[in-house]
């Protein structure tokens, strides 16, 4: 995903799978392949905004970079080593540990109603209903953990948030959205072939969604499989 807009969730997952297959073809190891992909995205985010904007086809750049990392690893057989040092652990974006903390019964009930409106709009693919439940100054934050290519910065404003959520979550071929419990509150879990590929929860004020939190980091999705 570039800073200017969102790619679909399917495209993001296909891109990551493409990079994994390059490394698997070279090494035959899931662990090493994951290592290569994480280093590939680390190098992508190490570029500044102008450098990323100048790359006409990000997938081609990522493919070339992944191939280069594979060649570097073949020259240095230590599987824990990547040129420049170990791959740093990705820093997570802010995410509420529990949306229920500090909520009284009335606030919990209100949060539940609003969250279900949001989740139902996503599940039904109803972009207009989604826009109606968002606050004017709503924000969307996504966390790829350096393992999928997502926007570096949060996106602000109801229209922009609706566009991002629509591109990522609505009408995704082969993806099944289901309303479920996320961090103790109502949220949305998207699965493909039985595995979670995205988990969404929301912050609420009054009758509106003020923040949308989208987890795309494969490591954080394990417990939803």
Short mmCIF file of C-alpha atoms in Angstrom, two decimals, residues 111-220:
data_model
loop_
_atom_site.label_atom_id
_atom_site.label_comp_id
_atom_site.label_asym_id
_atom_site.label_seq_id
_atom_site.Cartn_x
_atom_site.Cartn_y
_atom_site.Cartn_z
CA UNK A 111 -19.99 0.19 22.04
CA UNK A 112 -21.52 -3.17 21.15
CA UNK A 113 -24.33 -1.57 19.11
CA UNK A 114 -22.01 0.74 17.16
CA UNK A 115 -19.37 -1.94 16.61
CA UNK A 116 -22.01 -4.31 15.26
CA UNK A 117 -23.27 -1.63 12.85
CA UNK A 118 -19.71 -1.17 11.58
CA UNK A 119 -19.04 -4.91 11.30
CA UNK A 120 -22.38 -5.59 9.62
CA UNK A 121 -21.72 -2.85 7.03
CA UNK A 122 -18.35 -4.43 6.23
CA UNK A 123 -19.83 -7.93 6.13
CA UNK A 124 -22.60 -6.79 3.77
CA UNK A 125 -20.27 -4.73 1.60
CA UNK A 126 -22.43 -1.64 2.25
CA UNK A 127 -20.04 1.30 1.80
CA UNK A 128 -22.74 3.91 2.47
CA UNK A 129 -23.71 2.30 5.78
CA UNK A 130 -20.02 2.15 6.66
CA UNK A 131 -19.59 5.87 5.95
CA UNK A 132 -22.63 6.72 8.09
CA UNK A 133 -21.25 5.02 11.20
CA UNK A 134 -17.86 6.78 11.00
CA UNK A 135 -17.16 10.03 12.86
CA UNK A 136 -16.08 12.97 10.70
CA UNK A 137 -12.58 12.84 12.23
CA UNK A 138 -12.30 9.04 12.29
CA UNK A 139 -8.89 7.40 11.96
CA UNK A 140 -7.78 4.02 10.62
CA UNK A 141 -4.53 2.39 11.75
CA UNK A 142 -3.19 -0.80 10.22
CA UNK A 143 -0.39 -3.00 11.51
CA UNK A 144 1.45 -5.22 9.09
CA UNK A 145 4.35 -5.79 11.47
CA UNK A 146 6.77 -5.38 8.60
CA UNK A 147 5.38 -8.57 7.06
CA UNK A 148 2.84 -7.06 4.66
CA UNK A 149 3.06 -3.73 2.84
CA UNK A 150 0.63 -1.34 4.54
CA UNK A 151 0.43 2.42 4.95
CA UNK A 152 3.13 3.81 7.24
CA UNK A 153 0.91 6.52 8.68
CA UNK A 154 -2.66 6.44 10.01
CA UNK A 155 -5.41 7.71 7.69
CA UNK A 156 -7.76 10.45 8.93
CA UNK A 157 -11.27 11.59 8.00
CA UNK A 158 -14.48 9.62 7.44
CA UNK A 159 -14.27 9.60 3.64
CA UNK A 160 -10.62 8.51 3.60
CA UNK A 161 -11.20 5.87 6.28
CA UNK A 162 -14.20 4.51 4.36
CA UNK A 163 -12.05 4.24 1.21
CA UNK A 164 -9.29 2.36 3.03
CA UNK A 165 -11.68 0.00 4.79
CA UNK A 166 -13.59 -0.62 1.55
CA UNK A 167 -10.39 -1.38 -0.38
CA UNK A 168 -9.00 -3.68 2.29
CA UNK A 169 -12.02 -5.44 3.71
CA UNK A 170 -15.09 -5.24 1.48
CA UNK A 171 -15.82 -7.54 -1.46
CA UNK A 172 -12.61 -9.56 -1.24
CA UNK A 173 -12.76 -12.69 -3.44
CA UNK A 174 -12.19 -15.86 -1.44
CA UNK A 175 -12.30 -14.02 1.88
CA UNK A 176 -15.01 -14.71 4.45
CA UNK A 177 -15.80 -11.87 6.91
CA UNK A 178 -17.38 -12.86 10.21
CA UNK A 179 -18.53 -10.79 13.18
CA UNK A 180 -16.81 -12.07 16.30
CA UNK A 181 -15.08 -11.25 19.57
CA UNK A 182 -11.91 -9.18 19.21
CA UNK A 183 -10.06 -8.13 22.36
CA UNK A 184 -13.19 -8.72 24.40
CA UNK A 185 -15.47 -6.61 22.21
CA UNK A 186 -17.34 -7.02 18.93
CA UNK A 187 -15.16 -6.88 15.83
CA UNK A 188 -14.59 -8.43 12.46
CA UNK A 189 -12.42 -11.40 11.52
CA UNK A 190 -11.62 -12.07 7.85
CA UNK A 191 -10.51 -15.56 6.88
CA UNK A 192 -9.19 -17.11 3.70
CA UNK A 193 -9.03 -20.91 3.38
CA UNK A 194 -9.82 -21.17 7.08
CA UNK A 195 -6.98 -18.91 8.22
CA UNK A 196 -7.38 -15.38 9.60
CA UNK A 197 -5.91 -12.75 7.27
CA UNK A 198 -7.21 -9.63 9.04
CA UNK A 199 -8.77 -8.74 12.39
CA UNK A 200 -10.61 -5.46 12.94
CA UNK A 201 -11.84 -3.69 16.04
CA UNK A 202 -13.10 -0.18 16.66
CA UNK A 203 -13.10 2.62 19.21
CA UNK A 204 -16.44 4.32 19.76
CA UNK A 205 -17.68 7.70 20.99
CA UNK A 206 -21.41 8.30 21.21
CA UNK A 207 -23.01 6.59 18.24
CA UNK A 208 -19.98 6.79 15.97
CA UNK A 209 -16.78 4.89 15.27
CA UNK A 210 -13.81 7.15 15.99
CA UNK A 211 -10.97 4.70 15.24
CA UNK A 212 -10.59 1.52 13.22
CA UNK A 213 -7.76 -0.84 14.14
CA UNK A 214 -6.76 -3.37 11.47
CA UNK A 215 -4.29 -6.12 12.29
CA UNK A 216 -2.64 -7.68 9.21
CA UNK A 217 0.58 -8.93 10.83
CA UNK A 218 0.54 -12.73 10.30
CA UNK A 219 2.25 -13.30 13.66
CA UNK A 220 -0.58 -11.55 15.54
#
